Each structure stands twice: as C-alpha cells, then as structure tokens.
Coordinates of C-alpha atoms in Angstrom, one line a residue:
X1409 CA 58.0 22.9 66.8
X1410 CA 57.3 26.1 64.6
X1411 CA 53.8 25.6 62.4
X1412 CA 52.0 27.7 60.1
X1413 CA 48.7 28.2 60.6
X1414 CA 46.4 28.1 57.5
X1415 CA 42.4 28.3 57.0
X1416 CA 40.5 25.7 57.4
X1417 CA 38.0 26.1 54.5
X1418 CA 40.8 26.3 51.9
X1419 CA 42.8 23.0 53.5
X1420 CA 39.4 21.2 52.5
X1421 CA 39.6 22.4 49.2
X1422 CA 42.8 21.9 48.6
X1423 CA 42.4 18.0 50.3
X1424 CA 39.4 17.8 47.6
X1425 CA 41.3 19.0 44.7
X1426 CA 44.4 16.1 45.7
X1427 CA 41.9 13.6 45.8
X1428 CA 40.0 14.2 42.6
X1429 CA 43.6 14.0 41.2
X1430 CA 44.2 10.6 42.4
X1431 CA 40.5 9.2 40.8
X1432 CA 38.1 9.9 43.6
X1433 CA 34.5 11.2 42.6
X1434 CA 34.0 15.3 43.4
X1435 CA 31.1 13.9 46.1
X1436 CA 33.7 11.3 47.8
X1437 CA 36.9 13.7 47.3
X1438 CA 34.2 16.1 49.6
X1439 CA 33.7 13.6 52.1
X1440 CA 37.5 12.8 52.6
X1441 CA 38.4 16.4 53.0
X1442 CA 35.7 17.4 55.8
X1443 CA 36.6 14.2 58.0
X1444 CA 40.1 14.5 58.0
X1445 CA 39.9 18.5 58.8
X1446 CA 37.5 17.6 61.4
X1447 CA 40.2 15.6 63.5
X1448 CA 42.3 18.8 63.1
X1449 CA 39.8 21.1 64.1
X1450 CA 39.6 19.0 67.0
X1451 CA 43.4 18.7 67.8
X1452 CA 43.6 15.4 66.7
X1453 CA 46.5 15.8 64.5
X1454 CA 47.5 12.2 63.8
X1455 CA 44.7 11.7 61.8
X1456 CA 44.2 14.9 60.3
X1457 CA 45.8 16.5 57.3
X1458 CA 49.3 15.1 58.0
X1459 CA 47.1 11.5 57.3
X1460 CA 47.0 12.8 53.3
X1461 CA 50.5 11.0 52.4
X1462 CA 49.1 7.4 53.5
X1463 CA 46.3 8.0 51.8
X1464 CA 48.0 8.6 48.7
X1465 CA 50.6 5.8 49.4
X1466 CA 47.7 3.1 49.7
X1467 CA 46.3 3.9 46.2
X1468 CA 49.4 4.1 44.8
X1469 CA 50.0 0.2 45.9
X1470 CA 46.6 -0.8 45.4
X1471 CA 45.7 -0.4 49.2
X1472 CA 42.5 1.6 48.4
X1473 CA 40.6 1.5 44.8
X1474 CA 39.9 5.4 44.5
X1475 CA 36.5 4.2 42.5
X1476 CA 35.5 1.5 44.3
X1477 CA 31.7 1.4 44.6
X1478 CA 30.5 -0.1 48.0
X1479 CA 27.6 -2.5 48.0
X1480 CA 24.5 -3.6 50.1
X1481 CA 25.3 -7.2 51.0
X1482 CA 22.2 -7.5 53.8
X1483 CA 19.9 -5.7 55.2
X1484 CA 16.6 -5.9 57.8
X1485 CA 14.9 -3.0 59.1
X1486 CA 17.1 -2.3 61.7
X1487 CA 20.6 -3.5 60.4
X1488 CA 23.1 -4.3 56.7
X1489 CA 26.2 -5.2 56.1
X1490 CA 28.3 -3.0 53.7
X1491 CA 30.9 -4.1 51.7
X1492 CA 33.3 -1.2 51.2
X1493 CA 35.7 -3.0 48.1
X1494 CA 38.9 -2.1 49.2
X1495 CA 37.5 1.7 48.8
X1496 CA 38.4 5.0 50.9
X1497 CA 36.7 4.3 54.0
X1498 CA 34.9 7.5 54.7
X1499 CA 32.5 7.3 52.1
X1500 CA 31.7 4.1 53.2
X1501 CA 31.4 4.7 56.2
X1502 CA 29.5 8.0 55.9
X1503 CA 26.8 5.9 53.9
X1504 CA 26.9 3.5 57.0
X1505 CA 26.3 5.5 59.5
X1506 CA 23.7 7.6 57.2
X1507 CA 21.6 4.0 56.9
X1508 CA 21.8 3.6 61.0
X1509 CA 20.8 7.0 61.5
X1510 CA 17.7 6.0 58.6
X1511 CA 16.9 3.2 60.3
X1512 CA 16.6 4.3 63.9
X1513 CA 14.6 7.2 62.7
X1514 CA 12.0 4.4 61.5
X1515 CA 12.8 1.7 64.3
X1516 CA 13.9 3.0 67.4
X1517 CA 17.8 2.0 66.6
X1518 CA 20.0 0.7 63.6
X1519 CA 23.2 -0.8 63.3
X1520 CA 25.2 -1.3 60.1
X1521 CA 28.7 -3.2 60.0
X1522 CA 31.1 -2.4 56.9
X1523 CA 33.8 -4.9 55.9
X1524 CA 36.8 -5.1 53.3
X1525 CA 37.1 -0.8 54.0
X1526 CA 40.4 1.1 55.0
X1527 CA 41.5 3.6 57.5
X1528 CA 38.4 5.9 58.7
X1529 CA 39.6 8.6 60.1
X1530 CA 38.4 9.6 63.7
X1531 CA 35.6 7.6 65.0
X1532 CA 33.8 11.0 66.1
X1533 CA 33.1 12.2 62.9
X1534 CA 30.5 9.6 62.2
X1535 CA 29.0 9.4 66.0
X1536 CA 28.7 12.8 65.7
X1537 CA 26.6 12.4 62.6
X1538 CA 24.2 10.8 64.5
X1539 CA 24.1 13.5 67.4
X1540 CA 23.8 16.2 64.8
X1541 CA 20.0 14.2 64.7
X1542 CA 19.2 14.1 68.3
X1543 CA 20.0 10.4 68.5
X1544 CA 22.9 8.9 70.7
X1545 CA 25.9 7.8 68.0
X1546 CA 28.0 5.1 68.2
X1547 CA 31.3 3.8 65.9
X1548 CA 33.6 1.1 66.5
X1549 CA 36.3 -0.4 63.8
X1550 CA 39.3 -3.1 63.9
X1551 CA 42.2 -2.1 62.4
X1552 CA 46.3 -3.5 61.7
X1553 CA 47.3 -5.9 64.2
X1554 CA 49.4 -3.1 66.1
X1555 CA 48.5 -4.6 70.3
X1556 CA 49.2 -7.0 72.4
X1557 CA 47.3 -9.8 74.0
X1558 CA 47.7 -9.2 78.2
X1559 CA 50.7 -11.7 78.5
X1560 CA 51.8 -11.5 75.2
X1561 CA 54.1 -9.9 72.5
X1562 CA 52.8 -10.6 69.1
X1563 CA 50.3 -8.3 68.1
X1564 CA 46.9 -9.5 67.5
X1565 CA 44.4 -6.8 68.2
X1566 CA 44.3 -3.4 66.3
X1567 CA 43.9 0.1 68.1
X1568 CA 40.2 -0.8 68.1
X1569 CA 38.9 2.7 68.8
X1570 CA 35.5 3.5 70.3
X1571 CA 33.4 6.9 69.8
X1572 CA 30.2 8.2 71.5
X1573 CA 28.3 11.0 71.2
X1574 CA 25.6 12.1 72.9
X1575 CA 23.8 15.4 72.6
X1576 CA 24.1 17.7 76.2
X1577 CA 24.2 21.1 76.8
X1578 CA 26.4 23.5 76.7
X1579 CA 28.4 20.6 75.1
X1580 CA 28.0 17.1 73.9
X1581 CA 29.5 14.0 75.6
X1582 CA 31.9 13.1 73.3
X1583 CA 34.7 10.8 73.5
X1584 CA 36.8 8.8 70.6
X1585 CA 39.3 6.4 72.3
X1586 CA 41.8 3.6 71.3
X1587 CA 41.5 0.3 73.0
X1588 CA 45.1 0.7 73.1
X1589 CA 47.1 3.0 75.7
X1590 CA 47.6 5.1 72.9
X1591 CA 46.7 5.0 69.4
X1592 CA 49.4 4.4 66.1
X1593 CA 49.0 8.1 65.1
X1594 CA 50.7 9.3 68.0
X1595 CA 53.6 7.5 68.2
X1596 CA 54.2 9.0 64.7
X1597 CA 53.9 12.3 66.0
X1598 CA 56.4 11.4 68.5
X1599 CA 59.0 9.9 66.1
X1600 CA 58.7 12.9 64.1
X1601 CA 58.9 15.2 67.3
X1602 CA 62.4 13.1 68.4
X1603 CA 60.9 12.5 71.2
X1604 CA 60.7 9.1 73.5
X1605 CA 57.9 7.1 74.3
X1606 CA 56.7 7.2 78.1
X1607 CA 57.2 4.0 79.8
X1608 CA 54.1 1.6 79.5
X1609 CA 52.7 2.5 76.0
X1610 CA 54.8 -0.2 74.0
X1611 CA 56.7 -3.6 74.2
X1612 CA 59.6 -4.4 72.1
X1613 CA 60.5 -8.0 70.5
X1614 CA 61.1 -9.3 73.7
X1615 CA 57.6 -8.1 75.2
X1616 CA 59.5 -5.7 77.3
X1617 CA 59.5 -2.1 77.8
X1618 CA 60.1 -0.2 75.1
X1619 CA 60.7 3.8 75.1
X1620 CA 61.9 3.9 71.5
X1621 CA 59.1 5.6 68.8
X1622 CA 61.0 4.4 65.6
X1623 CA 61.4 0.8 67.2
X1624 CA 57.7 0.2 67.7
X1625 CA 57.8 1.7 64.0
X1626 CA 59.8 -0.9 62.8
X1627 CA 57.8 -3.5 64.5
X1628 CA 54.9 -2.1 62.7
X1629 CA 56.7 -2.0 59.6
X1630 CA 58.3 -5.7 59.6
X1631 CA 55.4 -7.6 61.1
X1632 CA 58.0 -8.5 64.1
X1633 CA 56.8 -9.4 67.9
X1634 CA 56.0 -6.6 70.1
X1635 CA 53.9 -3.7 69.5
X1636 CA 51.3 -1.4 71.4
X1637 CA 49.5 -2.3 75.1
X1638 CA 45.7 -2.2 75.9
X1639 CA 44.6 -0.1 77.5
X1640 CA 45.6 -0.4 81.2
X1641 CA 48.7 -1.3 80.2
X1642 CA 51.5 -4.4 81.0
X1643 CA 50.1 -7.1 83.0
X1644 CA 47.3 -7.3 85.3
X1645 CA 48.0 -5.0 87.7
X1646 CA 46.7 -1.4 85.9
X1647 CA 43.8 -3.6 84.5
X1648 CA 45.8 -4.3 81.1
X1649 CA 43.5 -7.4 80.6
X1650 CA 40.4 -4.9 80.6
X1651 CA 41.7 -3.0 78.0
X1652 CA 42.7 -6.2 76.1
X1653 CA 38.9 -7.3 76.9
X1654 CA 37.4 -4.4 75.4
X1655 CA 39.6 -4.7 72.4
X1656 CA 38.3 -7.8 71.8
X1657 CA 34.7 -6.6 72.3
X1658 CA 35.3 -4.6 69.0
X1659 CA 36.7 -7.3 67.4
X1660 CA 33.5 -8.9 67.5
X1661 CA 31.1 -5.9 67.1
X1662 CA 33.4 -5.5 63.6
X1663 CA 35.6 -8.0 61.9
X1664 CA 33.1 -11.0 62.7
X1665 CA 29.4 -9.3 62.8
X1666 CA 30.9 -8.2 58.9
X1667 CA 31.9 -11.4 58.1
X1668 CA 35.4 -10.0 57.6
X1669 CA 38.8 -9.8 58.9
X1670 CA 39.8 -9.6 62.2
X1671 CA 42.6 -7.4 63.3
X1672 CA 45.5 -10.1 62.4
X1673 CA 44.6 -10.8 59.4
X1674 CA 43.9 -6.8 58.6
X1675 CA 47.1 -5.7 56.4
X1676 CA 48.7 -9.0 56.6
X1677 CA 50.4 -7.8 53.0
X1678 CA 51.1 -3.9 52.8
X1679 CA 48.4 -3.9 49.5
X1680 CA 45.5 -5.1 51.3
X1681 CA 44.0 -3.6 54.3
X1682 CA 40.2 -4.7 54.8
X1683 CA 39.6 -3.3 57.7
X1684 CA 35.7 -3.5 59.3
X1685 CA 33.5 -1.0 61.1
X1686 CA 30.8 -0.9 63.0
X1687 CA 28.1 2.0 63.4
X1688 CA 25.2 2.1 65.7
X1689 CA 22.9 4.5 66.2
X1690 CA 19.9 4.9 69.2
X1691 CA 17.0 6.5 68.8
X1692 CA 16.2 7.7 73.1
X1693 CA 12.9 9.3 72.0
X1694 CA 11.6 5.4 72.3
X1695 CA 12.3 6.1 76.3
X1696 CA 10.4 9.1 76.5
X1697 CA 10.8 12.7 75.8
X1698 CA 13.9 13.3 73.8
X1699 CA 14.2 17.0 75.2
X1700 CA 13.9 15.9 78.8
X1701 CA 16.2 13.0 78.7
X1702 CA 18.8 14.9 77.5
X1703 CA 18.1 17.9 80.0
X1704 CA 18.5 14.9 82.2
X1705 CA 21.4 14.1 81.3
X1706 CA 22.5 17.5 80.9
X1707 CA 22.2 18.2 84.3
X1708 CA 24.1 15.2 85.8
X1709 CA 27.4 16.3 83.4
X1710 CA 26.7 19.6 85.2
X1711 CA 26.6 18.4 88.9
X1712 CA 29.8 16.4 87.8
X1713 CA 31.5 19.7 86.8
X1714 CA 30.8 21.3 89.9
X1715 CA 31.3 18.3 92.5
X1716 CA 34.4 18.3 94.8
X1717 CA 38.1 18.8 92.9
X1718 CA 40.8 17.3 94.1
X1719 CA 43.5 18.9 95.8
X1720 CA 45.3 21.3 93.0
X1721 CA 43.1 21.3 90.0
X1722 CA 40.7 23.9 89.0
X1723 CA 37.8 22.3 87.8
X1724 CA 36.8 18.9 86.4
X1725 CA 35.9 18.4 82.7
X1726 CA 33.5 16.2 81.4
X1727 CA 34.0 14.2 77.9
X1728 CA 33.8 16.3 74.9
X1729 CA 34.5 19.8 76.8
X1730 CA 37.9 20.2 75.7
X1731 CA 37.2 19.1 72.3
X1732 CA 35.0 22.0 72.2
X1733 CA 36.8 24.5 73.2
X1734 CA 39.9 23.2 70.5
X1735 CA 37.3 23.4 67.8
X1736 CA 36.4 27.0 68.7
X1737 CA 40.3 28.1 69.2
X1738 CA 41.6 26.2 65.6
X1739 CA 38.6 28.3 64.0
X1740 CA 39.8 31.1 64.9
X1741 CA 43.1 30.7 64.5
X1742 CA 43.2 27.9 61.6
X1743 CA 45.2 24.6 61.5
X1744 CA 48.9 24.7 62.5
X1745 CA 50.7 22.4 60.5
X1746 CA 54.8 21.7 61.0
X1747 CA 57.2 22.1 58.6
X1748 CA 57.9 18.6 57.5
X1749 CA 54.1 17.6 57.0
X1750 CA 53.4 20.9 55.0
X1751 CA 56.8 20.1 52.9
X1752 CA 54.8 16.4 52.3
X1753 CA 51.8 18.2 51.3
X1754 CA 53.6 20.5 49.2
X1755 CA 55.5 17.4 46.9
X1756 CA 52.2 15.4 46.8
X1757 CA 50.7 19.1 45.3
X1758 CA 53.4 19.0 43.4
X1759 CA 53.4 15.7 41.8
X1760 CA 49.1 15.9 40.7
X1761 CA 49.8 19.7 39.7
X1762 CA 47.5 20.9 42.6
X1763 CA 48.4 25.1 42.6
X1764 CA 48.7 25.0 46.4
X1765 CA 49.9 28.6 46.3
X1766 CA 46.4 29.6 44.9
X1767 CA 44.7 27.4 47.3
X1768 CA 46.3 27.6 51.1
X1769 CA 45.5 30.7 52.4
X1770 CA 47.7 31.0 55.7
X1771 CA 46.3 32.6 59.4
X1772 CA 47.9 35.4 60.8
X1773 CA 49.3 34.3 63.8
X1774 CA 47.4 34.7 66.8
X1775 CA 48.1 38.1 69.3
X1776 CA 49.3 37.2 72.3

C-alpha cells in the first residue's frame, strides 16, 4: 500500500501539540509522543502513530482522564505500587519504570506494579529505559480479555506482552512479544490491508478456525465467544497450553501483584479500561563486573550468530538485530504512514485546530 514518508522529529511534535489539545500537561503530551514514535521507528506500526485515534476515542468517552495525577499507594526499598487513575499510561508507566531503575540503582533490583492505567504502548520502550542504565529491563502488562484459554473460546486472558532488554554489543537483546500468537494491533493492520488471517491465529464463536480479520473485530467489539490463541496456538499439540501458561504468568506479575484487574474484567464496559503493568528492573553489577558480564554475554549472542545455518538461510539473527537495523533505515528515511491513517490524523488535526501543514514535514522518498 502507497505511504508517505514523513520526519520523525516533527511527527513528535505534532503528536505533542494533539495531545496538549485534548488536556494533557506539555511534560506528559512529551512522553506520549516519544513512545508511540518509538514503536514506529521500530516497525512496529500497530502501536505507533496510527494508535493516536484510540487515544483520542478513550478520552473522549472517559476511557483515559487526560489530567489524571498517578499516586504512590506502597512502597519498600525495593518495590510500590502505582495507581495510574484511569490516566494515559505512559506517563505512568515512565514514572514506574523510572522508580525500578531508582531502586535497583540503590538495592541490587526493583520492581514496581501500576494498576487502574490504559494502553502502554510497546513494552520496549520502558525495558529499554532501563538498558539505557546498564541494568537488565523488564515490562509485563494485562490488557482486554482478547485470548483464549487452551480448550476454550471465551476470552479470558489479554495479549499479555513481555519485553526484555539487555545491554550487548553491537546490539542489545531485545525482544517485546504477545503472549498471544499475535497481538490485537495486527489484526487491525490486516483488516485495514483486506487481507485474511493465516490459519491458527484466531477462533471464531464456535472456537473454530477463523481466517476472517473483521470477524475476530466484531468479537472484540461485542464481547462475544472466540477471540485470539496463545501462543503455540489451538490445542496441545504446538504447545498452545504454554503459551496460555505464560499468559497467565503475567496475569499474576500484573493484575493481582497491583491489586487490580485481571484481563476479564479489563474493559468490561468500553469507558473503563484499568489495565495493570508490571516493571522490573536488575541491577547484574551485584554478580560481578557489569562490563565483563555483558562482554560475556556479548560473546555467546556472537557464537550464536555464527553457529551452523540451516539449509537455505544466510545467517541467523539474534533478538533485537532486526529491530536495529529498522530503527537505523526509518531514520533515514522517516515514518511511512498509509493513506487512510494519515487521512485519521489529518481530521483529528483538524477538529483541535492542530496546523499539520506547518508541522509534518514529509521525506523524500528513498533512491533506489
């Protein structure tokens, strides 16, 4: 699908200038714009800028409270809980992660759980936070009741993602994963592409196949059975009940270490969300030296680039690689956006009187 390609610095500023229209402090309008760029700078583009409209939609129904203030509920030297107040959940959970990063400076590790928040973002932006320190970074949260249970079609699990980073050279380990086969985002992209689902990603009413993106929509929508699989997929036989497992390992790390929802009751009612996160962060200089155990490691990622390749492929990544090398490319060439989202962005300009035309300032496309 055709895209223009625009620069990333004025995207943030134009995100910023949206969201101070809509209530949000200069400082947490800031925060919003650089997570959701980051997922596009990193290819993730169901949760980047296209993510703007249900951002908008949720404070327009109460969803999220643009001036919510989020407050200290516990707290020991190592851990608090955070209650976000049905705020944006990036500033919350920038100030989370900020307080495990704090507190594993100080203690070795900290771990701070956020409840009553809404959508996030990417995972990776806030494990990454921690990497930026030398310390290994680690971000869970629950979310919608979008998955199956292994064996069964009403969803009661969220896509549950999980991100890691740890400093490496030449480049991090990194990952950001759903619990699910695939995460929500994607099947949006895909309805919006016209495209159908592969086999195994979803279930329909009937817990059976389903192939149809705007189907598992509706099931989203309408709170009806089916939905998303864990990861593995149907059944036992692809290890669908590991995935399922794992799910439910961030249920607990989030919803009930908070004291908050768990994934069926997150979004129960479209004006009330109250999703919780977890964010954990490890100090490894309490195991020794910090430069040598990440040479370490450094060197095993290596020896797994350069082991044996199966027949037909050129080389074997390790986690974070690609997302590298995406950053680097949508740098230099900006962040392509399709027609129909940069029409959306356009109306919601539009309606705050945001002067996108002053703002946007498009990439020449790349030479070939």
């Amino acid at each position: 699908m055709e895209r223009k390609h625009f620069e990333i610095q004025s995207l943030k500023n134009l995100v910023k200038a949206i969201f101070e229209k809509y209530g949000l402090s200069p400082e947490n309008s800031e925060a919003v714009a650089k997570a959701i760029l980051e997922a596009d700078r990193m290819g993730i583009e169901s949760h980047g800028i296209s993510r703007i409209g249900m951002y908008i939609y949720g404070m327009k129904i109460g969803r999220i409270r643009p001036t919510a203030e989020t407050k200290l509920v516990l707290e020991t030297p190592v851990s608090a809980v955070l209650d976000a107040n049905d705020g944006m959940g990036q500033p919350a959970s920038i100030q989370a992660m900020s307080m495990a990063i704090e507190k594993a400076k100080r203690s070795g590790m900290g771990i701070v759980v956020v409840r009553n928040s809404n959508h996030f973002g990417i995972g990776g932006y806030y494990s990454m936070m921690a990497a930026r320190e030398h310390m290994l970074g680690m971000c869970m949260t629950n979310s919608e009741a979008m998955v199956v249970p292994t064996f069964g079609r009403r969803a009661m699990m969220g896509t549950n993602p999980i991100a890691v980073t740890m400093p490496a050279h030449p480049a991090w380990f990194h990952f950001d994963i759903s619990t699910s086969v695939v995460p929500a985002g994607k099947i949006e992209v895909y309805s919006r592409n016209k495209e159908q689902l592969p086999e195994g990603w979803s279930v329909g009413c009937d817990g059976k196949v389903n192939t149809d993106p705007d189907m598992f929509l509706k099931i989203r929508r309408e709170k009806l059975d089916g939905g998303l699989l864990p990861m593995g997929g149907y059944g036992t036989r692809n290890s669908g009940h590991k995935g399922y497992a794992i799910s439910m390992l961030v249920e607990l790390m989030t919803g009930v270490f908070a004291s908050g929802n768990t994934s069926n009751h997150v979004r129960e009612v479209p004006n009330v969300d109250r999703c919780c996160h977890m964010f954990q962060v490890i100090d490894y200089g309490m195991f020794g030296d910090k430069k040598a155990i990440e040479d370490h490691f450094s060197r095993y990622l290596n020896e797994i680039r350069a082991s044996a390749k199966a027949e037909g492929q050129e080389r074997i990544f390790t986690q974070g690689e690609m997302e590298t090398a995406t950053k680097l490319r949508v740098d230099r060439e900006g962040v392509g956006i399709h027609e129909k989202s940069l029409q959306d962005i356009i109306s919601i300009c539009n309606e705050v009187d945001v002067d996108y035309k002053s703002i946007m300032v498009e990439k020449a496309p790349a030479a070939k």
